[in-house]
Short mmCIF file of C-alpha atoms in Angstrom, two decimals:
data_model
loop_
_atom_site.label_atom_id
_atom_site.label_comp_id
_atom_site.label_asym_id
_atom_site.label_seq_id
_atom_site.Cartn_x
_atom_site.Cartn_y
_atom_site.Cartn_z
CA MET A 1 -5.54 -31.41 39.03
CA GLY A 2 -7.16 -28.31 40.42
CA THR A 3 -4.44 -25.74 39.68
CA SER A 4 -6.88 -22.86 39.15
CA GLY A 5 -4.66 -20.74 41.40
CA GLY A 6 -1.71 -21.47 39.12
CA VAL A 7 -3.77 -20.54 36.08
CA GLY A 8 -4.80 -17.29 37.79
CA VAL A 9 -1.18 -16.35 38.44
CA VAL A 10 -0.24 -16.99 34.81
CA LEU A 11 -3.23 -15.01 33.52
CA ALA A 12 -2.37 -12.07 35.79
CA SER A 13 1.20 -12.08 34.44
CA LEU A 14 -0.12 -12.27 30.88
CA ASP A 15 -2.43 -9.31 31.49
CA ALA A 16 0.45 -7.20 32.80
CA SER A 17 2.63 -8.05 29.80
CA VAL A 18 -0.17 -7.33 27.31
CA ALA A 19 -0.85 -3.97 29.01
CA ALA A 20 2.83 -3.02 28.75
CA LEU A 21 2.88 -4.06 25.09
CA ASP A 22 -0.24 -2.00 24.39
CA SER A 23 1.35 1.05 26.02
CA LEU A 24 4.43 0.73 23.80
CA ASN A 25 2.26 0.31 20.69
CA ARG A 26 0.32 3.49 21.49
CA GLU A 27 3.55 5.43 22.08
CA ASP A 28 4.94 4.21 18.77
CA SER A 29 1.77 5.23 16.93
CA PHE A 30 2.01 8.76 18.36
CA LEU A 31 5.65 9.03 17.31
CA ALA A 32 4.88 7.73 13.81
CA ALA A 33 2.16 10.36 13.43
CA GLY A 34 4.49 13.12 14.56
CA ALA A 35 2.63 13.63 17.82
CA GLY A 36 3.84 13.22 21.38
CA ALA A 37 7.47 13.97 20.56
CA GLY A 38 8.70 16.53 23.07
CA ALA A 39 11.63 18.83 22.66
CA GLY A 40 14.90 17.01 22.40
CA VAL A 41 13.27 13.63 21.64
CA ASP A 42 15.09 11.66 18.96
CA VAL A 43 12.11 10.00 17.26
CA LEU A 44 14.12 7.41 15.33
CA GLN A 45 16.13 6.46 18.40
CA ARG A 46 13.01 6.11 20.53
CA ARG A 47 11.20 4.01 17.90
CA HIS A 48 14.28 1.81 17.69
CA GLU A 49 14.19 1.38 21.48
CA ILE A 50 10.48 0.55 21.35
CA ARG A 51 11.22 -2.34 18.96
CA LEU A 52 13.73 -3.78 21.40
CA GLU A 53 11.38 -3.32 24.35
CA ARG A 54 8.58 -5.04 22.43
CA LEU A 55 10.86 -7.96 21.58
CA GLU A 56 11.68 -8.26 25.27
CA LEU A 57 7.98 -8.21 26.16
CA MET A 58 7.12 -10.76 23.48
CA ALA A 59 9.78 -13.12 24.84
CA ARG A 60 8.14 -12.74 28.25
CA LEU A 61 4.70 -13.39 26.74
CA GLU A 62 5.96 -16.51 24.96
CA ALA A 63 7.26 -17.85 28.27
CA GLN A 64 3.99 -17.06 30.05
CA LEU A 65 1.95 -18.73 27.31
CA ALA A 66 4.27 -21.73 27.53
CA ALA A 67 3.51 -21.92 31.25
CA MET A 68 -0.21 -21.90 30.48
CA LYS A 69 0.27 -24.60 27.85
CA ALA A 70 2.24 -26.75 30.30
CA LEU A 71 -0.50 -26.43 32.93
CA ASP A 72 -3.26 -27.36 30.49
CA THR A 73 -1.26 -30.24 29.04
CA ALA A 74 -0.52 -31.73 32.45
CA GLU A 75 -4.13 -31.31 33.58
CA ALA A 76 -5.58 -32.79 30.37
CA VAL A 77 -3.65 -35.99 31.10
CA ALA A 78 -4.62 -35.90 34.78
CA PHE A 79 -8.33 -35.55 33.96
CA GLN A 80 -8.12 -38.39 31.43
CA GLN A 81 -6.54 -40.62 34.07
CA ALA A 82 -9.23 -39.62 36.58
CA MET A 83 -11.92 -40.68 34.09
CA THR A 84 -10.35 -44.12 33.66
CA PRO A 85 -12.19 -46.66 35.87
CA PRO A 86 -10.21 -47.66 38.98
CA ASP A 87 -10.45 -51.34 38.05
CA ALA A 88 -9.20 -50.79 34.47
CA SER A 89 -6.41 -53.08 33.30
CA ILE A 90 -2.87 -51.84 32.75
CA GLN A 91 -3.44 -52.21 29.01
CA ASP A 92 -6.60 -50.08 29.11
CA ARG A 93 -4.81 -47.40 31.13
CA THR A 94 -1.89 -47.41 28.69
CA TYR A 95 -4.14 -46.91 25.68
CA ALA A 96 -6.16 -44.23 27.48
CA ASP A 97 -2.89 -42.33 28.03
CA LEU A 98 -1.86 -42.84 24.40
CA SER A 99 -5.25 -41.60 23.25
CA VAL A 100 -5.03 -38.31 25.16
CA VAL A 101 -1.49 -37.77 23.83
CA GLU A 102 -2.87 -38.13 20.30
CA GLU A 103 -5.69 -35.70 21.17
CA ILE A 104 -3.10 -33.13 22.30
CA ALA A 105 -1.07 -33.76 19.14
CA GLY A 106 -4.14 -33.13 16.99
CA VAL A 107 -5.16 -29.92 18.77
CA LEU A 108 -1.62 -28.49 18.49
CA THR A 109 -0.94 -29.96 15.01
CA ILE A 110 2.25 -31.68 16.12
CA SER A 111 3.45 -35.27 15.88
CA SER A 112 2.57 -37.81 18.55
CA GLY A 113 6.24 -37.99 19.51
CA ALA A 114 6.37 -34.23 20.05
CA ALA A 115 3.11 -34.39 22.02
CA GLY A 116 4.49 -37.18 24.20
CA ALA A 117 7.59 -35.12 24.91
CA LEU A 118 5.40 -32.09 25.71
CA VAL A 119 3.39 -34.16 28.19
CA GLU A 120 6.51 -35.43 29.95
CA HIS A 121 8.11 -31.99 30.10
CA SER A 122 4.89 -30.33 31.26
CA ARG A 123 4.27 -32.80 34.06
CA ARG A 124 7.83 -32.52 35.31
CA ILE A 125 7.90 -28.71 35.14
CA CYS A 126 4.55 -28.45 36.94
CA SER A 127 5.98 -30.66 39.70
CA LEU A 128 8.82 -28.16 40.29
CA PRO A 129 7.16 -24.97 41.67
CA PRO A 130 10.22 -22.66 41.43
CA VAL A 131 10.65 -23.54 37.76
CA MET A 132 6.95 -23.08 37.05
CA ASN A 133 6.94 -19.75 38.90
CA ALA A 134 9.89 -18.43 36.89
CA LEU A 135 8.26 -19.53 33.63
CA SER A 136 4.89 -18.00 34.61
CA ALA A 137 6.58 -14.69 35.39
CA GLY A 138 8.37 -14.73 32.04
CA ALA A 139 11.73 -14.71 33.82
CA MET A 140 13.03 -17.50 31.59
CA SER A 141 12.02 -19.25 28.38
CA TRP A 142 10.32 -22.59 27.77
CA GLN A 143 13.68 -23.83 26.50
CA HIS A 144 15.26 -23.09 29.89
CA ALA A 145 12.41 -24.86 31.70
CA ARG A 146 12.74 -27.86 29.40
CA ILE A 147 16.46 -28.09 30.21
CA VAL A 148 15.61 -28.41 33.90
CA ALA A 149 13.02 -31.08 33.05
CA ASP A 150 15.57 -33.03 30.99
CA GLU A 151 18.33 -32.84 33.58
CA THR A 152 16.08 -33.83 36.52
CA GLU A 153 14.90 -36.95 34.71
CA GLY A 154 15.92 -40.02 36.67
CA LEU A 155 16.52 -38.07 39.88
CA THR A 156 14.57 -38.67 43.07
CA ALA A 157 12.14 -35.92 44.11
CA GLU A 158 14.63 -34.84 46.81
CA ASP A 159 17.58 -34.65 44.41
CA ALA A 160 15.51 -32.82 41.79
CA ALA A 161 14.46 -30.29 44.44
CA SER A 162 18.11 -29.78 45.39
CA LEU A 163 19.08 -29.09 41.79
CA VAL A 164 16.21 -26.63 41.35
CA ALA A 165 17.00 -24.87 44.64
CA HIS A 166 20.65 -24.45 43.62
CA PHE A 167 19.66 -22.50 40.49
CA PHE A 168 16.39 -20.83 41.52
CA ASP A 169 16.65 -20.13 45.28
CA PRO A 170 19.18 -17.41 46.26
CA ALA A 171 18.81 -18.50 49.91
CA ALA A 172 19.86 -22.09 49.20
CA PRO A 173 23.22 -23.37 50.51
CA GLN A 174 25.88 -22.49 47.93
CA PRO A 175 23.46 -21.12 45.30
CA ALA A 176 24.48 -20.77 41.67
CA ARG A 177 26.68 -17.77 40.98
CA GLY A 178 26.42 -15.24 38.21
CA ALA A 179 23.41 -14.63 36.02
CA ALA A 180 19.98 -16.03 36.82
CA PRO A 181 18.84 -18.98 34.65
CA GLY A 182 16.87 -16.74 32.30
CA GLY A 183 19.90 -14.50 31.82
CA LEU A 184 21.99 -17.32 30.34
CA VAL A 185 21.73 -18.54 26.76
CA PRO A 186 20.17 -22.03 26.83
CA SER A 187 23.35 -23.86 25.82
CA ARG A 188 25.30 -22.27 28.67
CA PHE A 189 22.50 -22.92 31.14
CA ARG A 190 22.36 -26.59 30.10
CA ALA A 191 26.10 -26.93 30.63
CA LYS A 192 25.83 -25.51 34.16
CA VAL A 193 22.84 -27.69 35.08
CA ARG A 194 24.41 -30.81 33.62
CA GLY A 195 27.66 -30.12 35.44
CA TRP A 196 25.84 -29.84 38.77
CA ARG A 197 23.88 -33.00 38.02
CA GLU A 198 26.99 -35.01 37.21
CA ARG A 199 28.68 -33.92 40.45
CA HIS A 200 25.68 -34.56 42.71
CA HIS A 201 23.89 -37.47 41.06
CA PRO A 202 23.41 -40.25 43.64
CA GLU A 203 23.95 -42.91 41.00
CA SER A 204 27.44 -43.36 39.60
CA ILE A 205 28.15 -42.39 36.03
CA GLU A 206 29.03 -46.05 35.36
CA LYS A 207 25.48 -47.18 36.14
CA ARG A 208 23.97 -44.31 34.18
CA HIS A 209 26.19 -45.13 31.22
CA VAL A 210 24.88 -48.71 31.20
CA LYS A 211 21.35 -47.33 30.96
CA GLY A 212 22.41 -44.93 28.21
CA VAL A 213 23.94 -47.77 26.20
CA ALA A 214 20.60 -49.57 26.33
CA ASP A 215 19.05 -46.55 24.57
CA ARG A 216 21.45 -46.58 21.59
CA ARG A 217 19.73 -46.16 18.23
CA MET A 218 19.95 -45.04 14.62
CA GLU A 219 17.71 -42.28 13.25
CA TYR A 220 16.83 -41.37 9.67
CA THR A 221 15.54 -37.94 8.57
CA PRO A 222 14.74 -37.08 4.91
CA ASP A 223 15.88 -33.64 3.77
CA ARG A 224 15.60 -31.47 0.66
CA ASP A 225 17.13 -31.96 -2.81
CA GLY A 226 17.15 -35.76 -2.71
CA MET A 227 19.29 -35.86 0.44
CA ALA A 228 18.79 -37.27 3.94
CA TRP A 229 20.42 -37.48 7.39
CA VAL A 230 21.39 -40.70 9.18
CA SER A 231 22.53 -40.30 12.79
CA LEU A 232 23.76 -42.77 15.41
CA TYR A 233 23.34 -42.53 19.18
CA LEU A 234 26.24 -44.58 20.53
CA PRO A 235 28.61 -44.83 23.49
CA GLY A 236 31.05 -41.92 23.34
CA ASP A 237 34.13 -44.04 22.69
CA THR A 238 32.46 -45.89 19.81
CA ALA A 239 31.24 -42.67 18.21
CA CYS A 240 34.68 -41.11 18.61
CA ALA A 241 36.33 -44.16 17.03
CA ILE A 242 33.96 -44.02 14.04
CA TRP A 243 34.70 -40.34 13.55
CA ASN A 244 38.45 -40.83 13.85
CA ARG A 245 38.49 -43.81 11.47
CA THR A 246 36.48 -42.08 8.75
CA THR A 247 38.59 -38.95 9.16
CA ALA A 248 41.87 -40.90 8.96
CA THR A 249 40.66 -42.85 5.90
CA ALA A 250 39.50 -39.64 4.26
CA ARG A 251 42.83 -37.92 4.86
CA GLY A 252 44.59 -40.95 3.37
CA LEU A 253 42.58 -40.56 0.16
CA GLN A 254 43.30 -36.87 -0.21
CA GLY A 255 45.80 -35.91 -2.86
CA PRO A 256 46.25 -34.00 -6.11
CA ASP A 257 43.90 -36.37 -7.98
CA GLU A 258 41.15 -36.35 -5.34
CA GLU A 259 38.69 -33.51 -5.87
CA ARG A 260 36.41 -34.32 -2.95
CA THR A 261 36.84 -32.34 0.25
CA LEU A 262 37.41 -33.93 3.64
CA THR A 263 33.78 -33.13 4.50
CA GLN A 264 32.59 -34.96 1.36
CA LEU A 265 34.91 -37.93 1.82
CA ARG A 266 33.70 -38.78 5.34
CA PRO A 267 30.09 -39.63 4.35
CA ASP A 268 31.24 -41.41 1.18
CA ILE A 269 33.50 -43.66 3.25
CA ALA A 270 30.82 -44.31 5.86
CA ALA A 271 28.24 -45.17 3.18
CA SER A 272 30.66 -47.54 1.44
CA LEU A 273 31.47 -49.32 4.71
CA LEU A 274 27.83 -49.65 5.77
CA LEU A 275 26.67 -50.84 2.35
CA GLY A 276 29.34 -53.53 2.22
CA ALA A 277 31.57 -52.13 -0.51
CA GLY A 278 34.70 -51.66 1.59
CA ASN A 279 36.68 -48.43 1.53
CA THR A 280 36.04 -45.96 -1.26
CA THR A 281 39.25 -45.54 -3.25
CA GLN A 282 38.14 -43.78 -6.40
CA THR A 283 38.80 -40.09 -6.87
CA GLY A 284 36.18 -37.39 -6.93
CA LYS A 285 36.48 -36.48 -10.62
CA PRO A 286 33.19 -35.60 -12.36
CA SER A 287 33.08 -38.85 -14.34
CA LYS A 288 32.78 -40.92 -11.18
CA ALA A 289 32.72 -38.39 -8.35
CA GLY A 290 31.92 -39.79 -4.97
CA LYS A 291 30.11 -42.84 -6.36
CA VAL A 292 28.65 -44.92 -3.55
CA PRO A 293 27.09 -48.36 -3.96
CA THR A 294 23.49 -48.61 -5.10
CA PRO A 295 21.48 -49.61 -2.03
CA ARG A 296 19.77 -52.99 -1.99
CA ALA A 297 16.46 -52.77 -0.19
CA ASP A 298 12.81 -53.67 -0.73
CA VAL A 299 11.40 -50.22 -1.53
CA LEU A 300 9.05 -48.73 -4.11
CA VAL A 301 10.28 -46.31 -6.75
CA THR A 302 7.46 -44.36 -8.42
CA VAL A 303 8.71 -43.20 -11.82
CA PRO A 304 6.77 -41.14 -14.41
CA VAL A 305 6.94 -42.99 -17.74
CA PHE A 306 8.50 -40.11 -19.67
CA SER A 307 11.04 -39.59 -16.91
CA LEU A 308 12.11 -43.25 -16.99
CA LEU A 309 12.57 -43.01 -20.76
CA GLY A 310 14.75 -39.93 -20.32
CA ALA A 311 12.33 -37.69 -22.21
CA THR A 312 11.81 -35.44 -19.15
CA ASP A 313 13.56 -34.83 -15.85
CA GLU A 314 10.37 -35.01 -13.76
CA PRO A 315 11.28 -36.15 -10.22
CA ALA A 316 10.44 -39.69 -9.11
CA MET A 317 9.22 -40.67 -5.63
CA LEU A 318 11.26 -42.99 -3.41
CA ASP A 319 9.07 -44.71 -0.81
CA GLY A 320 10.06 -43.68 2.69
CA PHE A 321 11.95 -40.64 1.43
CA GLY A 322 10.16 -38.40 -1.07
CA PRO A 323 11.14 -36.75 -4.39
CA ILE A 324 14.42 -37.85 -5.95
CA PRO A 325 16.14 -36.73 -9.17
CA ALA A 326 15.13 -38.57 -12.34
CA SER A 327 18.75 -39.68 -12.85
CA MET A 328 18.75 -41.33 -9.41
CA ALA A 329 15.48 -43.12 -10.19
CA ARG A 330 16.78 -44.43 -13.52
CA ASN A 331 19.92 -45.65 -11.76
CA LEU A 332 17.88 -47.44 -9.07
CA VAL A 333 15.66 -49.13 -11.65
CA ALA A 334 18.69 -50.23 -13.66
CA ASP A 335 21.06 -51.24 -10.83
CA GLY A 336 18.62 -52.22 -8.11
CA ALA A 337 16.14 -54.28 -10.09
CA GLU A 338 16.17 -57.15 -7.60
CA SER A 339 15.48 -54.93 -4.61
CA PHE A 340 13.33 -52.10 -5.97
CA TYR A 341 9.74 -52.47 -7.12
CA ARG A 342 9.29 -50.21 -10.13
CA ILE A 343 5.96 -48.37 -10.40
CA LEU A 344 5.27 -46.60 -13.68
CA ILE A 345 2.87 -43.63 -13.58
CA ASP A 346 0.32 -42.93 -16.32
CA PRO A 347 0.99 -39.39 -17.65
CA ARG A 348 -2.75 -38.75 -18.06
CA ASP A 349 -3.90 -39.05 -14.45
CA GLY A 350 -0.92 -40.06 -12.32
CA ALA A 351 -2.40 -43.51 -11.65
CA PRO A 352 -0.07 -46.52 -11.41
CA LEU A 353 0.31 -48.36 -14.71
CA GLU A 354 2.08 -51.40 -13.31
CA ILE A 355 3.64 -52.63 -10.09
CA GLY A 356 6.57 -54.95 -10.70
CA ARG A 357 6.63 -58.01 -8.45
CA LYS A 358 8.41 -61.32 -8.01
CA ASN A 359 5.30 -63.25 -7.01
CA TYR A 360 1.66 -63.09 -8.05
CA ARG A 361 -0.10 -63.49 -4.70
CA LEU A 362 -3.00 -61.05 -4.61
CA THR A 363 -2.34 -60.11 -0.98
CA GLU A 364 1.17 -58.90 -1.77
CA THR A 365 -0.07 -56.90 -4.76
CA ILE A 366 -2.75 -55.19 -2.67
CA LYS A 367 -0.23 -54.41 0.06
CA ARG A 368 2.08 -52.73 -2.43
CA TRP A 369 -0.81 -50.78 -3.91
CA ILE A 370 -1.85 -49.50 -0.47
CA ARG A 371 1.77 -48.73 0.35
CA LEU A 372 2.03 -46.68 -2.84
CA ARG A 373 -1.19 -44.77 -2.12
CA ASP A 374 -0.55 -44.08 1.57
CA THR A 375 3.29 -43.71 1.57
CA LYS A 376 3.28 -43.87 5.41
CA CYS A 377 1.16 -44.71 8.44
CA THR A 378 -2.17 -42.97 7.77
CA PHE A 379 -2.85 -41.98 11.39
CA ARG A 380 -3.00 -38.22 12.00
CA GLY A 381 0.50 -36.75 12.19
CA CYS A 382 2.38 -40.07 12.01
CA THR A 383 5.37 -40.13 9.64
CA ASN A 384 6.32 -43.78 10.11
CA ARG A 385 7.33 -45.16 6.69
CA THR A 386 9.10 -48.31 7.84
CA PRO A 387 8.46 -51.74 6.29
CA ASP A 388 6.81 -52.97 9.51
CA ASN A 389 3.71 -50.86 8.80
CA GLU A 390 0.67 -53.12 8.56
CA THR A 391 -2.09 -53.13 5.93
CA ASP A 392 -5.15 -53.00 8.15
CA HIS A 393 -8.89 -53.38 7.54
CA LEU A 394 -10.48 -50.04 8.47
CA GLN A 395 -13.76 -51.84 9.15
CA ALA A 396 -13.01 -55.22 10.67
CA TRP A 397 -13.57 -58.24 8.42
CA GLN A 398 -15.82 -59.88 11.02
CA HIS A 399 -17.98 -56.73 11.05
CA GLY A 400 -18.58 -56.74 7.30
CA GLY A 401 -15.42 -55.03 6.11
CA THR A 402 -14.17 -55.90 2.64
CA THR A 403 -10.66 -56.50 1.35
CA GLY A 404 -10.50 -53.59 -1.08
CA THR A 405 -8.67 -50.29 -1.40
CA SER A 406 -11.55 -48.38 0.23
CA ASN A 407 -11.28 -50.46 3.40
CA LEU A 408 -7.51 -50.87 3.66
CA ALA A 409 -4.83 -48.53 4.96
CA GLN A 410 -1.29 -48.56 6.28
CA LEU A 411 -0.90 -48.32 10.05
CA CYS A 412 2.26 -48.56 12.11
CA PRO A 413 2.09 -51.15 14.93
CA LYS A 414 1.53 -48.46 17.57
CA HIS A 415 -1.45 -46.84 15.82
CA HIS A 416 -2.82 -50.20 14.71
CA ARG A 417 -3.16 -51.15 18.38
CA LEU A 418 -4.49 -47.69 19.28
CA LYS A 419 -7.27 -48.05 16.69
CA HIS A 420 -8.39 -51.36 18.21
CA HIS A 421 -8.21 -50.28 21.87
CA THR A 422 -9.61 -46.71 21.80
CA ARG A 423 -12.34 -44.71 20.07
CA TRP A 424 -10.11 -43.23 17.37
CA THR A 425 -12.13 -43.96 14.20
CA PRO A 426 -10.92 -43.94 10.57
CA ASP A 427 -13.00 -42.75 7.59
CA PRO A 428 -13.35 -44.93 4.50
CA ALA A 429 -10.48 -44.57 2.04
CA ASN A 430 -10.68 -44.51 -1.75
CA LYS A 431 -8.50 -45.35 -4.71
CA ASN A 432 -6.37 -42.21 -4.50
CA GLU A 433 -6.81 -41.05 -0.91
CA PRO A 434 -6.02 -42.59 2.50
CA PRO A 435 -8.53 -42.32 5.37
CA GLY A 436 -9.10 -39.35 7.64
CA TRP A 437 -9.59 -39.82 11.39
CA THR A 438 -12.02 -38.79 14.14
CA SER A 439 -10.77 -38.50 17.72
CA PRO A 440 -12.62 -39.72 20.84
CA THR A 441 -13.67 -36.11 21.54
CA GLY A 442 -15.15 -35.72 18.05
CA ARG A 443 -12.41 -33.71 16.33
CA HIS A 444 -12.00 -34.69 12.69
CA TYR A 445 -8.67 -34.74 10.86
CA ASN A 446 -8.56 -34.85 7.08
CA PRO A 447 -6.38 -37.42 5.32
CA GLU A 448 -2.70 -36.64 4.82
CA HIS A 449 -1.33 -37.53 1.42
CA GLN A 450 0.94 -36.28 -1.33
CA ASP A 451 -0.50 -33.61 -3.62
CA ALA A 452 -0.85 -34.76 -7.22
CA GLU A 453 1.54 -33.03 -9.60
CA PRO A 454 0.73 -32.39 -13.29
CA THR A 455 2.71 -34.59 -15.63
CA HIS A 456 5.69 -33.06 -17.43
CA TRP A 457 5.16 -33.83 -21.11
CA PRO A 458 8.26 -33.95 -23.33
CA PRO A 459 8.51 -30.99 -25.73
CA GLY A 460 7.22 -31.78 -29.22
CA ILE A 461 5.27 -34.87 -28.25
CA LEU A 462 1.95 -33.06 -28.72
CA PRO A 463 0.95 -30.93 -31.75
CA THR A 464 1.46 -27.19 -31.37
CA HIS A 465 -1.94 -26.27 -32.79
CA ARG A 466 -4.86 -28.12 -31.26
CA SER A 467 -8.49 -28.29 -32.16
CA PRO A 468 -11.14 -27.33 -29.56
CA LEU A 469 -11.83 -31.04 -29.04
CA GLU A 470 -8.13 -31.72 -28.38
CA GLN A 471 -8.03 -28.84 -25.91
CA VAL A 472 -10.96 -30.33 -23.97
CA LEU A 473 -9.40 -33.80 -24.03
CA LEU A 474 -6.06 -32.48 -22.75
CA GLN A 475 -7.78 -30.59 -19.95
CA ARG A 476 -9.63 -33.76 -18.95
CA LEU A 477 -6.39 -35.76 -18.99
CA ALA A 478 -4.63 -33.16 -16.84
CA THR A 479 -7.31 -33.17 -14.12
#
């Protein structure tokens, strides 16, 4: 804490950059008005140069603002820790830290994961004065500074200082050659920093690899047009073997009767192997192009009634993903009946008509209803849609809370615990809307939920000419 001097340096740099930008803007205005152009001045050429100079200044300003953001982020966490009582338990300290991360996420309108990464990067960059100085001066971008933060992770303070000195101190023994860090594109700078780290790291690559293996994981990211990404973080040899096997299998399937490209075959083969259907051997002809097995999983498929009947092509909603084509929804309902809970939507108001289920326990029905309404963890900015989300009482049962839709919401395990250990407070929910949240510092965040879409009515199902009463009724049904 107490980096007012650092803030002053950043503000002075910002002032200088803003003054230079203002000077260029005034010059450009004069040129645009036909004034201030002396003899022999190529107005178009000079205005072109001004654009480039302004871009350069704006890049410097972005770096200087990033330095200010890093300082404030690091200090916000430091002040929160200073306010935590000295005799607080480890659990209380942990949740105090989580709470301030969520506060930062809310102020910046970013996810809690992004806020956590910002906190870690900011604290590490602020602990490396040469890096912070270069960022404050606008000599390099936030991306360059973040690379240094990433590559010094796990190093001792002495080793981190040696790495920083190599790249930022021209007087250091055997300093980096060539362009300064800010003069290199980030990918090239990362390669140089990583190369130095690998050569000078006090811990062998064998030991670091063991730690890396412990961090292996699979990630899932929904995308547009009913598509999604699945990525694996694995040991290099395993990842290489997977790539080589899918490539070899794909090349073996290529031929005059196979219309799928190598790029299309690879994911088809991987999906078939992961979903337990063995190798894909069928060709890519339109009648059965690239068919992969229907997934078997306990998920909700929200299907408009007319879409299920084939009368319209209104998109359905796949829980944990988002909009999917009507044809995909009909296929899931038909082929995945044992694994997918079908939810039919009333065309009048979008409300669920029926939730299919294999048992009649009220608790399971309520959980599915809440899952349908909320679609994800309801905490501000959280996108967790996994099945381990918990249906939680917003007002505790022992404090008078009821078991109804207005007092229930989905929370992931992390935010469920945060709610019970900090002063983050949910609003009441209602039938169609999850709760909003209020932070410990009093900032309120409105609920996050899907926007209701008007129903697509099949052509010809309603009369062309309507009476005034019918017009009013249809307007009521559509709202």
